[in-house]
Amino acid sequence: MISFPNDYEGAWTLAKTVFRKGIGLHSGEEAQVRLLPSDKAGFYVSWSDSDEAPVILCADKAFDSQLCTTLEVGNRSLSTVEHLLAALAGCGLTHVHLEVSGEEIPLLDGSAIGWVEAILEAGFAPANTPRLVAPVVKKAMVFNRGKSVISATPSENFNLVGIIDFPYSAIGQQILTIELTPSRFVKEIAPARTFGFMDQLEKLKEAGLIKGGTLNNALVCNSDDWINPPLRFKDEPVRHKLLDLIGDLALVGFPKAQVLVYRGSHGLHNDLAVSLLQ
């Protein structure tokens, strides 16, 4: 049995179908996802209540939504896709069909490790068709949204540099650099959970968000400490930010580039992803 691919050069699908269900972070509603083997290169989505053909997920179908990545899929939308996509691409999969019920991917424990466990349960199989060609970065690319910046520069491998800076002493400034491989993704990035701030919870709830958020699926920071410790890593927040970035770049494929992000957001990540797509 293959545990994980060694790198991101191959073409891999699942050996069998696997199923997960859970609560959506923002909707608070239960959703189900079946991960199925596929002969088509890319990540495709279909709906359990429809006979319509699966639709490929693309970066140019993403649109700005608060605190998650939402995609247009045919005449529907699918939210909070980033952790699942990060797990698929981060583990080295290139051909996967997702059959979904509901309009939001389950949050599970707030990280990607639950999806990694599902992938391991299914196992890996060589795909029957070539993988999609990864984007090539020939010269430096830089995008910003206010003080937030993301850049990509040519590199032999897929390297990530994440920098966060929060005015909460429990987090402060954190920096992480990693040359990504499937095994490093699983050990160093996938377990990192989403996080929020005690002083923002009521405002988010009033906006109709985080209806499914609990202390079991998100870390909550209260300025100088955490409401629900322990952390899985001392720098778990910056690792989770890189998890989100990996999920957003999964829509175009991992470039051979060094990608640096300072105070990233899903919208900023998508600015780079769409440019790489083009």
GROMACS .gro file of N, CA and C in nm, residues 22-170:
model
  447
   22GLY      N    1  -2.029   1.619   0.822
   22GLY     CA    2  -2.004   1.707   0.936
   22GLY      C    3  -2.081   1.837   0.920
   23ILE      N    4  -2.051   1.931   1.007
   23ILE     CA    5  -2.121   2.059   1.010
   23ILE      C    6  -2.040   2.166   0.936
   24GLY      N    7  -2.107   2.249   0.860
   24GLY     CA    8  -2.043   2.361   0.793
   24GLY      C    9  -2.014   2.473   0.893
   25LEU      N   10  -1.899   2.535   0.881
   25LEU     CA   11  -1.860   2.640   0.975
   25LEU      C   12  -1.958   2.756   0.975
   26HIS      N   13  -1.995   2.805   0.858
   26HIS     CA   14  -2.077   2.926   0.851
   26HIS      C   15  -2.227   2.896   0.846
   27SER      N   16  -2.266   2.792   0.776
   27SER     CA   17  -2.408   2.759   0.765
   27SER      C   18  -2.461   2.692   0.891
   28GLY      N   19  -2.376   2.618   0.960
   28GLY     CA   20  -2.421   2.541   1.075
   28GLY      C   21  -2.502   2.419   1.037
   29GLU      N   22  -2.507   2.387   0.907
   29GLU     CA   23  -2.587   2.275   0.858
   29GLU      C   24  -2.499   2.155   0.826
   30GLU      N   25  -2.557   2.036   0.843
   30GLU     CA   26  -2.481   1.915   0.813
   30GLU      C   27  -2.465   1.898   0.662
   31ALA      N   28  -2.348   1.857   0.621
   31ALA     CA   29  -2.320   1.831   0.480
   31ALA      C   30  -2.242   1.701   0.470
   32GLN      N   31  -2.249   1.640   0.352
   32GLN     CA   32  -2.181   1.513   0.328
   32GLN      C   33  -2.097   1.523   0.203
   33VAL      N   34  -1.983   1.455   0.204
   33VAL     CA   35  -1.894   1.453   0.088
   33VAL      C   36  -1.846   1.311   0.065
   34ARG      N   37  -1.860   1.266  -0.059
   34ARG     CA   38  -1.799   1.141  -0.102
   34ARG      C   39  -1.681   1.174  -0.190
   35LEU      N   40  -1.567   1.116  -0.158
   35LEU     CA   41  -1.446   1.132  -0.238
   35LEU      C   42  -1.432   1.008  -0.325
   36LEU      N   43  -1.435   1.026  -0.456
   36LEU     CA   44  -1.436   0.914  -0.549
   36LEU      C   45  -1.314   0.916  -0.641
   37PRO      N   46  -1.268   0.798  -0.684
   37PRO     CA   47  -1.164   0.793  -0.788
   37PRO      C   48  -1.214   0.859  -0.916
   38SER      N   49  -1.121   0.908  -0.996
   38SER     CA   50  -1.158   0.976  -1.121
   38SER      C   51  -1.053   0.952  -1.227
   39ASP      N   52  -1.099   0.945  -1.353
   39ASP     CA   53  -1.007   0.937  -1.467
   39ASP      C   54  -0.977   1.074  -1.525
   40LYS      N   55  -1.045   1.177  -1.476
   40LYS     CA   56  -1.027   1.312  -1.528
   40LYS      C   57  -0.928   1.389  -1.442
   41ALA      N   58  -0.835   1.456  -1.507
   41ALA     CA   59  -0.737   1.536  -1.435
   41ALA      C   60  -0.803   1.658  -1.374
   42GLY      N   61  -0.779   1.682  -1.246
   42GLY     CA   62  -0.836   1.796  -1.176
   42GLY      C   63  -0.931   1.750  -1.067
   43PHE      N   64  -0.989   1.845  -1.000
   43PHE     CA   65  -1.086   1.818  -0.894
   43PHE      C   66  -1.225   1.858  -0.943
   44TYR      N   67  -1.315   1.760  -0.946
   44TYR     CA   68  -1.450   1.780  -0.999
   44TYR      C   69  -1.553   1.767  -0.887
   45VAL      N   70  -1.665   1.837  -0.903
   45VAL     CA   71  -1.773   1.832  -0.805
   45VAL      C   72  -1.904   1.801  -0.876
   46SER      N   73  -1.981   1.713  -0.816
   46SER     CA   74  -2.120   1.691  -0.856
   46SER      C   75  -2.205   1.693  -0.729
   47TRP      N   76  -2.337   1.695  -0.748
   47TRP     CA   77  -2.428   1.706  -0.634
   47TRP      C   78  -2.506   1.577  -0.619
   48SER      N   79  -2.523   1.532  -0.497
   48SER     CA   80  -2.591   1.404  -0.472
   48SER      C   81  -2.737   1.406  -0.511
   49ASP      N   82  -2.796   1.526  -0.522
   49ASP     CA   83  -2.938   1.535  -0.558
   49ASP      C   84  -2.959   1.573  -0.704
   50SER      N   85  -2.855   1.556  -0.788
   50SER     CA   86  -2.864   1.598  -0.928
   50SER      C   87  -2.795   1.497  -1.018
   51ASP      N   88  -2.845   1.486  -1.140
   51ASP     CA   89  -2.783   1.399  -1.240
   51ASP      C   90  -2.689   1.475  -1.333
   52GLU      N   91  -2.667   1.603  -1.305
   52GLU     CA   92  -2.579   1.683  -1.389
   52GLU      C   93  -2.435   1.631  -1.383
   53ALA      N   94  -2.363   1.650  -1.493
   53ALA     CA   95  -2.225   1.603  -1.501
   53ALA      C   96  -2.136   1.678  -1.402
   54PRO      N   97  -2.033   1.614  -1.352
   54PRO     CA   98  -1.940   1.682  -1.262
   54PRO      C   99  -1.877   1.804  -1.328
   55VAL      N  100  -1.852   1.908  -1.248
   55VAL     CA  101  -1.793   2.034  -1.294
   55VAL      C  102  -1.655   2.050  -1.232
   56ILE      N  103  -1.557   2.086  -1.313
   56ILE     CA  104  -1.422   2.105  -1.261
   56ILE      C  105  -1.416   2.233  -1.178
   57LEU      N  106  -1.341   2.228  -1.068
   57LEU     CA  107  -1.324   2.345  -0.983
   57LEU      C  108  -1.209   2.430  -1.036
   58CYS      N  109  -1.234   2.559  -1.054
   58CYS     CA  110  -1.135   2.650  -1.112
   58CYS      C  111  -1.121   2.775  -1.027
   59ALA      N  112  -1.000   2.830  -1.026
   59ALA     CA  113  -0.974   2.952  -0.950
   59ALA      C  114  -1.056   3.069  -1.001
   60ASP      N  115  -1.083   3.074  -1.132
   60ASP     CA  116  -1.158   3.188  -1.186
   60ASP      C  117  -1.308   3.179  -1.155
   61LYS      N  118  -1.349   3.072  -1.084
   61LYS     CA  119  -1.488   3.061  -1.039
   61LYS      C  120  -1.501   3.096  -0.890
   62ALA      N  121  -1.392   3.140  -0.829
   62ALA     CA  122  -1.397   3.180  -0.689
   62ALA      C  123  -1.440   3.325  -0.678
   63PHE      N  124  -1.514   3.358  -0.573
   63PHE     CA  125  -1.548   3.497  -0.551
   63PHE      C  126  -1.533   3.530  -0.404
   64ASP      N  127  -1.512   3.657  -0.377
   64ASP     CA  128  -1.486   3.701  -0.241
   64ASP      C  129  -1.603   3.670  -0.149
   65SER      N  130  -1.574   3.602  -0.041
   65SER     CA  131  -1.672   3.577   0.064
   65SER      C  132  -1.597   3.579   0.196
   66GLN      N  133  -1.665   3.622   0.300
   66GLN     CA  134  -1.597   3.641   0.427
   66GLN      C  135  -1.547   3.510   0.486
   67LEU      N  136  -1.418   3.507   0.518
   67LEU     CA  137  -1.358   3.401   0.599
   67LEU      C  138  -1.355   3.264   0.536
   68CYS      N  139  -1.377   3.252   0.405
   68CYS     CA  140  -1.367   3.123   0.339
   68CYS      C  141  -1.357   3.144   0.189
   69THR      N  142  -1.329   3.035   0.118
   69THR     CA  143  -1.330   3.038  -0.028
   69THR      C  144  -1.461   2.978  -0.078
   70THR      N  145  -1.531   3.051  -0.161
   70THR     CA  146  -1.658   3.005  -0.219
   70THR      C  147  -1.642   2.999  -0.371
   71LEU      N  148  -1.692   2.892  -0.431
   71LEU     CA  149  -1.678   2.871  -0.575
   71LEU      C  150  -1.815   2.861  -0.641
   72GLU      N  151  -1.824   2.916  -0.760
   72GLU     CA  152  -1.940   2.892  -0.845
   72GLU      C  153  -1.923   2.755  -0.910
   73VAL      N  154  -2.021   2.669  -0.892
   73VAL     CA  155  -2.016   2.536  -0.951
   73VAL      C  156  -2.145   2.518  -1.030
   74GLY      N  157  -2.137   2.541  -1.160
   74GLY     CA  158  -2.258   2.541  -1.240
   74GLY      C  159  -2.349   2.654  -1.196
   75ASN      N  160  -2.473   2.621  -1.162
   75ASN     CA  161  -2.567   2.723  -1.115
   75ASN      C  162  -2.580   2.724  -0.962
   76ARG      N  163  -2.482   2.664  -0.894
   76ARG     CA  164  -2.480   2.661  -0.748
   76ARG      C  165  -2.349   2.721  -0.697
   77SER      N  166  -2.340   2.728  -0.565
   77SER     CA  167  -2.214   2.770  -0.504
   77SER      C  168  -2.174   2.668  -0.399
   78LEU      N  169  -2.044   2.661  -0.373
   78LEU     CA  170  -1.990   2.569  -0.273
   78LEU      C  171  -1.888   2.645  -0.190
   79SER      N  172  -1.911   2.648  -0.059
   79SER     CA  173  -1.828   2.729   0.031
   79SER      C  174  -1.735   2.645   0.118
   80THR      N  175  -1.634   2.713   0.170
   80THR     CA  176  -1.538   2.656   0.265
   80THR      C  177  -1.473   2.531   0.207
   81VAL      N  178  -1.423   2.546   0.085
   81VAL     CA  179  -1.361   2.434   0.015
   81VAL      C  180  -1.212   2.420   0.046
   82GLU      N  181  -1.152   2.520   0.110
   82GLU     CA  182  -1.007   2.530   0.116
   82GLU      C  183  -0.937   2.417   0.192
   83HIS      N  184  -0.995   2.371   0.303
   83HIS     CA  185  -0.926   2.266   0.380
   83HIS      C  186  -0.929   2.133   0.306
   84LEU      N  187  -1.041   2.100   0.245
   84LEU     CA  188  -1.050   1.976   0.167
   84LEU      C  189  -0.957   1.982   0.046
   85LEU      N  190  -0.958   2.092  -0.027
   85LEU     CA  191  -0.870   2.103  -0.143
   85LEU      C  192  -0.724   2.099  -0.103
   86ALA      N  193  -0.692   2.160   0.011
   86ALA     CA  194  -0.554   2.155   0.060
   86ALA      C  195  -0.512   2.011   0.087
   87ALA      N  196  -0.602   1.933   0.147
   87ALA     CA  197  -0.570   1.793   0.176
   87ALA      C  198  -0.550   1.713   0.047
   88LEU      N  199  -0.638   1.733  -0.050
   88LEU     CA  200  -0.626   1.659  -0.176
   88LEU      C  201  -0.494   1.690  -0.246
   89ALA      N  202  -0.470   1.818  -0.271
   89ALA     CA  203  -0.349   1.857  -0.343
   89ALA      C  204  -0.225   1.839  -0.257
   90GLY      N  205  -0.236   1.871  -0.128
   90GLY     CA  206  -0.120   1.860  -0.040
   90GLY      C  207  -0.071   1.718  -0.026
   91CYS      N  208  -0.162   1.621  -0.030
   91CYS     CA  209  -0.124   1.480  -0.023
   91CYS      C  210  -0.072   1.427  -0.156
   92GLY      N  211  -0.090   1.503  -0.264
   92GLY     CA  212  -0.038   1.463  -0.394
   92GLY      C  213  -0.141   1.411  -0.491
   93LEU      N  214  -0.270   1.416  -0.456
   93LEU     CA  215  -0.375   1.371  -0.548
   93LEU      C  216  -0.395   1.472  -0.660
   94THR      N  217  -0.428   1.421  -0.778
   94THR     CA  218  -0.447   1.508  -0.895
   94THR      C  219  -0.578   1.481  -0.968
   95HIS      N  220  -0.641   1.367  -0.943
   95HIS     CA  221  -0.764   1.327  -1.011
   95HIS      C  222  -0.866   1.283  -0.905
   96VAL      N  223  -0.962   1.368  -0.871
   96VAL     CA  224  -1.059   1.332  -0.769
   96VAL      C  225  -1.196   1.389  -0.805
   97HIS      N  226  -1.299   1.309  -0.781
   97HIS     CA  227  -1.438   1.351  -0.799
   97HIS      C  228  -1.501   1.363  -0.661
   98LEU      N  229  -1.560   1.478  -0.632
   98LEU     CA  230  -1.629   1.501  -0.505
   98LEU      C  231  -1.779   1.503  -0.531
   99GLU      N  232  -1.852   1.421  -0.458
   99GLU     CA  233  -1.998   1.424  -0.465
   99GLU      C  234  -2.048   1.485  -0.334
  100VAL      N  235  -2.117   1.597  -0.344
  100VAL     CA  236  -2.148   1.679  -0.227
  100VAL      C  237  -2.298   1.690  -0.207
  101SER      N  238  -2.339   1.690  -0.080
  101SER     CA  239  -2.474   1.734  -0.045
  101SER      C  240  -2.458   1.857   0.042
  102GLY      N  241  -2.542   1.956   0.020
  102GLY     CA  242  -2.525   2.082   0.092
  102GLY      C  243  -2.441   2.179   0.011
  103GLU      N  244  -2.429   2.301   0.061
  103GLU     CA  245  -2.355   2.405  -0.012
  103GLU      C  246  -2.233   2.453   0.064
  104GLU      N  247  -2.189   2.374   0.164
  104GLU     CA  248  -2.067   2.407   0.235
  104GLU      C  249  -1.997   2.277   0.274
  105ILE      N  250  -1.866   2.274   0.255
  105ILE     CA  251  -1.788   2.156   0.292
  105ILE      C  252  -1.781   2.146   0.445
  106PRO      N  253  -1.798   2.027   0.503
  106PRO     CA  254  -1.789   2.014   0.648
  106PRO      C  255  -1.654   2.062   0.702
  107LEU      N  256  -1.658   2.126   0.817
  107LEU     CA  257  -1.535   2.179   0.878
  107LEU      C  258  -1.454   2.071   0.949
  108LEU      N  259  -1.518   1.964   0.991
  108LEU     CA  260  -1.454   1.859   1.071
  108LEU      C  261  -1.393   1.922   1.197
  109ASP      N  262  -1.262   1.905   1.221
  109ASP     CA  263  -1.206   1.961   1.345
  109ASP      C  264  -1.142   2.098   1.324
  110GLY      N  265  -1.165   2.158   1.206
  110GLY     CA  266  -1.110   2.289   1.179
  110GLY      C  267  -0.975   2.288   1.110
  111SER      N  268  -0.922   2.168   1.087
  111SER     CA  269  -0.795   2.153   1.016
  111SER      C  270  -0.819   2.068   0.892
  112ALA      N  271  -0.711   2.019   0.831
  112ALA     CA  272  -0.725   1.929   0.716
  112ALA      C  273  -0.696   1.784   0.752
  113ILE      N  274  -0.665   1.757   0.879
  113ILE     CA  275  -0.620   1.622   0.913
  113ILE      C  276  -0.730   1.519   0.896
  114GLY      N  277  -0.856   1.558   0.920
  114GLY     CA  278  -0.966   1.463   0.898
  114GLY      C  279  -0.978   1.421   0.754
  115TRP      N  280  -0.952   1.513   0.662
  115TRP     CA  281  -0.955   1.479   0.519
  115TRP      C  282  -0.834   1.393   0.482
  116VAL      N  283  -0.719   1.420   0.544
  116VAL     CA  284  -0.602   1.336   0.521
  116VAL      C  285  -0.630   1.193   0.565
  117GLU      N  286  -0.695   1.178   0.679
  117GLU     CA  287  -0.730   1.043   0.728
  117GLU      C  288  -0.825   0.973   0.631
  118ALA      N  289  -0.918   1.050   0.573
  118ALA     CA  290  -1.009   0.991   0.474
  118ALA      C  291  -0.932   0.946   0.351
  119ILE      N  292  -0.837   1.027   0.308
  119ILE     CA  293  -0.755   0.993   0.191
  119ILE      C  294  -0.674   0.866   0.218
  120LEU      N  295  -0.616   0.856   0.337
  120LEU     CA  296  -0.540   0.736   0.372
  120LEU      C  297  -0.630   0.613   0.377
  121GLU      N  298  -0.753   0.632   0.422
  121GLU     CA  299  -0.849   0.521   0.425
  121GLU      C  300  -0.878   0.471   0.283
  122ALA      N  301  -0.890   0.565   0.190
  122ALA     CA  302  -0.917   0.527   0.051
  122ALA      C  303  -0.795   0.469  -0.017
  123GLY      N  304  -0.677   0.523   0.014
  123GLY     CA  305  -0.554   0.480  -0.051
  123GLY      C  306  -0.533   0.549  -0.185
  124PHE      N  307  -0.413   0.534  -0.239
  124PHE     CA  308  -0.374   0.598  -0.364
  124PHE      C  309  -0.367   0.496  -0.476
  125ALA      N  310  -0.400   0.542  -0.597
  125ALA     CA  311  -0.386   0.460  -0.717
  125ALA      C  312  -0.334   0.548  -0.830
  126PRO      N  313  -0.247   0.496  -0.917
  126PRO     CA  314  -0.201   0.576  -1.030
  126PRO      C  315  -0.318   0.615  -1.120
  127ALA      N  316  -0.321   0.741  -1.162
  127ALA     CA  317  -0.427   0.787  -1.252
  127ALA      C  318  -0.402   0.737  -1.393
  128ASN      N  319  -0.511   0.721  -1.469
  128ASN     CA  320  -0.500   0.668  -1.605
  128ASN      C  321  -0.473   0.775  -1.709
  129THR      N  322  -0.478   0.902  -1.668
  129THR     CA  323  -0.453   1.011  -1.760
  129THR      C  324  -0.350   1.105  -1.697
  130PRO      N  325  -0.279   1.184  -1.778
  130PRO     CA  326  -0.179   1.274  -1.722
  130PRO      C  327  -0.242   1.380  -1.632
  131ARG      N  328  -0.163   1.429  -1.539
  131ARG     CA  329  -0.207   1.538  -1.452
  131ARG      C  330  -0.214   1.668  -1.530
  132LEU      N  331  -0.288   1.764  -1.479
  132LEU     CA  332  -0.288   1.897  -1.538
  132LEU      C  333  -0.150   1.960  -1.525
  133VAL      N  334  -0.111   2.037  -1.622
  133VAL     CA  335   0.021   2.099  -1.619
  133VAL      C  336   0.024   2.209  -1.512
  134ALA      N  337   0.122   2.203  -1.425
  134ALA     CA  338   0.134   2.304  -1.320
  134ALA      C  339   0.177   2.437  -1.381
  135PRO      N  340   0.132   2.548  -1.324
  135PRO     CA  341   0.170   2.679  -1.378
  135PRO      C  342   0.319   2.705  -1.362
  136VAL      N  343   0.372   2.782  -1.456
  136VAL     CA  344   0.515   2.817  -1.454
  136VAL      C  345   0.530   2.963  -1.418
  137VAL      N  346   0.615   2.991  -1.322
  137VAL     CA  347   0.645   3.129  -1.283
  137VAL      C  348   0.780   3.166  -1.346
  138LYS      N  349   0.776   3.256  -1.444
  138LYS     CA  350   0.898   3.294  -1.515
  138LYS      C  351   0.961   3.421  -1.461
  139LYS      N  352   0.879   3.503  -1.393
  139LYS     CA  353   0.931   3.626  -1.334
  139LYS      C  354   0.849   3.658  -1.210
  140ALA      N  355   0.902   3.745  -1.128
  140ALA     CA  356   0.837   3.776  -1.002
  140ALA      C  357   0.697   3.833  -1.024
  141MET      N  358   0.603   3.792  -0.938
  141MET     CA  359   0.465   3.841  -0.942
  141MET      C  360   0.431   3.890  -0.802
  142VAL      N  361   0.369   4.006  -0.793
  142VAL     CA  362   0.335   4.062  -0.663
  142VAL      C  363   0.194   4.120  -0.668
  143PHE      N  364   0.116   4.091  -0.564
  143PHE     CA  365  -0.019   4.145  -0.552
  143PHE      C  366  -0.038   4.192  -0.408
  144ASN      N  367  -0.119   4.294  -0.394
  144ASN     CA  368  -0.147   4.340  -0.258
  144ASN      C  369  -0.293   4.383  -0.247
  145ARG      N  370  -0.343   4.374  -0.125
  145ARG     CA  371  -0.472   4.430  -0.088
  145ARG      C  372  -0.448   4.507   0.041
  146GLY      N  373  -0.435   4.637   0.027
  146GLY     CA  374  -0.398   4.718   0.143
  146GLY      C  375  -0.259   4.680   0.189
  147LYS      N  376  -0.246   4.647   0.317
  147LYS     CA  377  -0.116   4.611   0.373
  147LYS      C  378  -0.081   4.464   0.351
  148SER      N  379  -0.174   4.387   0.299
  148SER     CA  380  -0.151   4.245   0.276
  148SER      C  381  -0.085   4.225   0.140
  149VAL      N  382   0.016   4.135   0.136
  149VAL     CA  383   0.097   4.117   0.015
  149VAL      C  384   0.119   3.968  -0.010
  150ILE      N  385   0.114   3.930  -0.138
  150ILE     CA  386   0.154   3.795  -0.178
  150ILE      C  387   0.243   3.807  -0.300
  151SER      N  388   0.348   3.725  -0.305
  151SER     CA  389   0.440   3.728  -0.419
  151SER      C  390   0.478   3.586  -0.457
  152ALA      N  391   0.516   3.569  -0.582
  152ALA     CA  392   0.566   3.441  -0.632
  152ALA      C  393   0.690   3.468  -0.716
  153THR      N  394   0.797   3.398  -0.687
  153THR     CA  395   0.920   3.412  -0.763
  153THR      C  396   0.966   3.274  -0.810
  154PRO      N  397   1.034   3.266  -0.925
  154PRO     CA  398   1.075   3.135  -0.977
  154PRO      C  399   1.160   3.057  -0.877
  155SER      N  400   1.139   2.925  -0.875
  155SER     CA  401   1.214   2.837  -0.785
  155SER      C  402   1.214   2.697  -0.844
  156GLU      N  403   1.308   2.614  -0.799
  156GLU     CA  404   1.313   2.475  -0.845
  156GLU      C  405   1.202   2.391  -0.783
  157ASN      N  406   1.152   2.435  -0.667
  157ASN     CA  407   1.052   2.358  -0.594
  157ASN      C  408   0.939   2.450  -0.550
  158PHE      N  409   0.840   2.391  -0.483
  158PHE     CA  410   0.728   2.469  -0.430
  158PHE      C  411   0.760   2.505  -0.285
  159ASN      N  412   0.802   2.628  -0.264
  159ASN     CA  413   0.839   2.677  -0.132
  159ASN      C  414   0.738   2.780  -0.085
  160LEU      N  415   0.708   2.777   0.043
  160LEU     CA  416   0.613   2.870   0.101
  160LEU      C  417   0.676   2.946   0.217
  161VAL      N  418   0.646   3.076   0.223
  161VAL     CA  419   0.685   3.159   0.335
  161VAL      C  420   0.558   3.230   0.384
  162GLY      N  421   0.517   3.200   0.505
  162GLY     CA  422   0.400   3.263   0.562
  162GLY      C  423   0.438   3.357   0.675
  163ILE      N  424   0.380   3.476   0.675
  163ILE     CA  425   0.405   3.574   0.782
  163ILE      C  426   0.270   3.629   0.827
  164ILE      N  427   0.245   3.623   0.957
  164ILE     CA  428   0.125   3.683   1.012
  164ILE      C  429   0.165   3.780   1.122
  165ASP      N  430   0.080   3.877   1.148
  165ASP     CA  431   0.109   3.980   1.249
  165ASP      C  432  -0.022   4.028   1.307
  166PHE      N  433  -0.055   3.981   1.427
  166PHE     CA  434  -0.181   4.015   1.493
  166PHE      C  435  -0.156   4.094   1.620
  167PRO      N  436  -0.245   4.188   1.652
  167PRO     CA  437  -0.230   4.269   1.773
  167PRO      C  438  -0.280   4.197   1.898
  168TYR      N  439  -0.256   4.067   1.904
  168TYR     CA  440  -0.292   3.986   2.020
  168TYR      C  441  -0.164   3.917   2.067
  169SER      N  442  -0.130   3.933   2.192
  169SER     CA  443  -0.003   3.881   2.241
  169SER      C  444   0.006   3.729   2.233
  170ALA      N  445  -0.108   3.660   2.232
  170ALA     CA  446  -0.106   3.515   2.220
  170ALA      C  447  -0.054   3.470   2.083
   0.00000   0.00000   0.00000
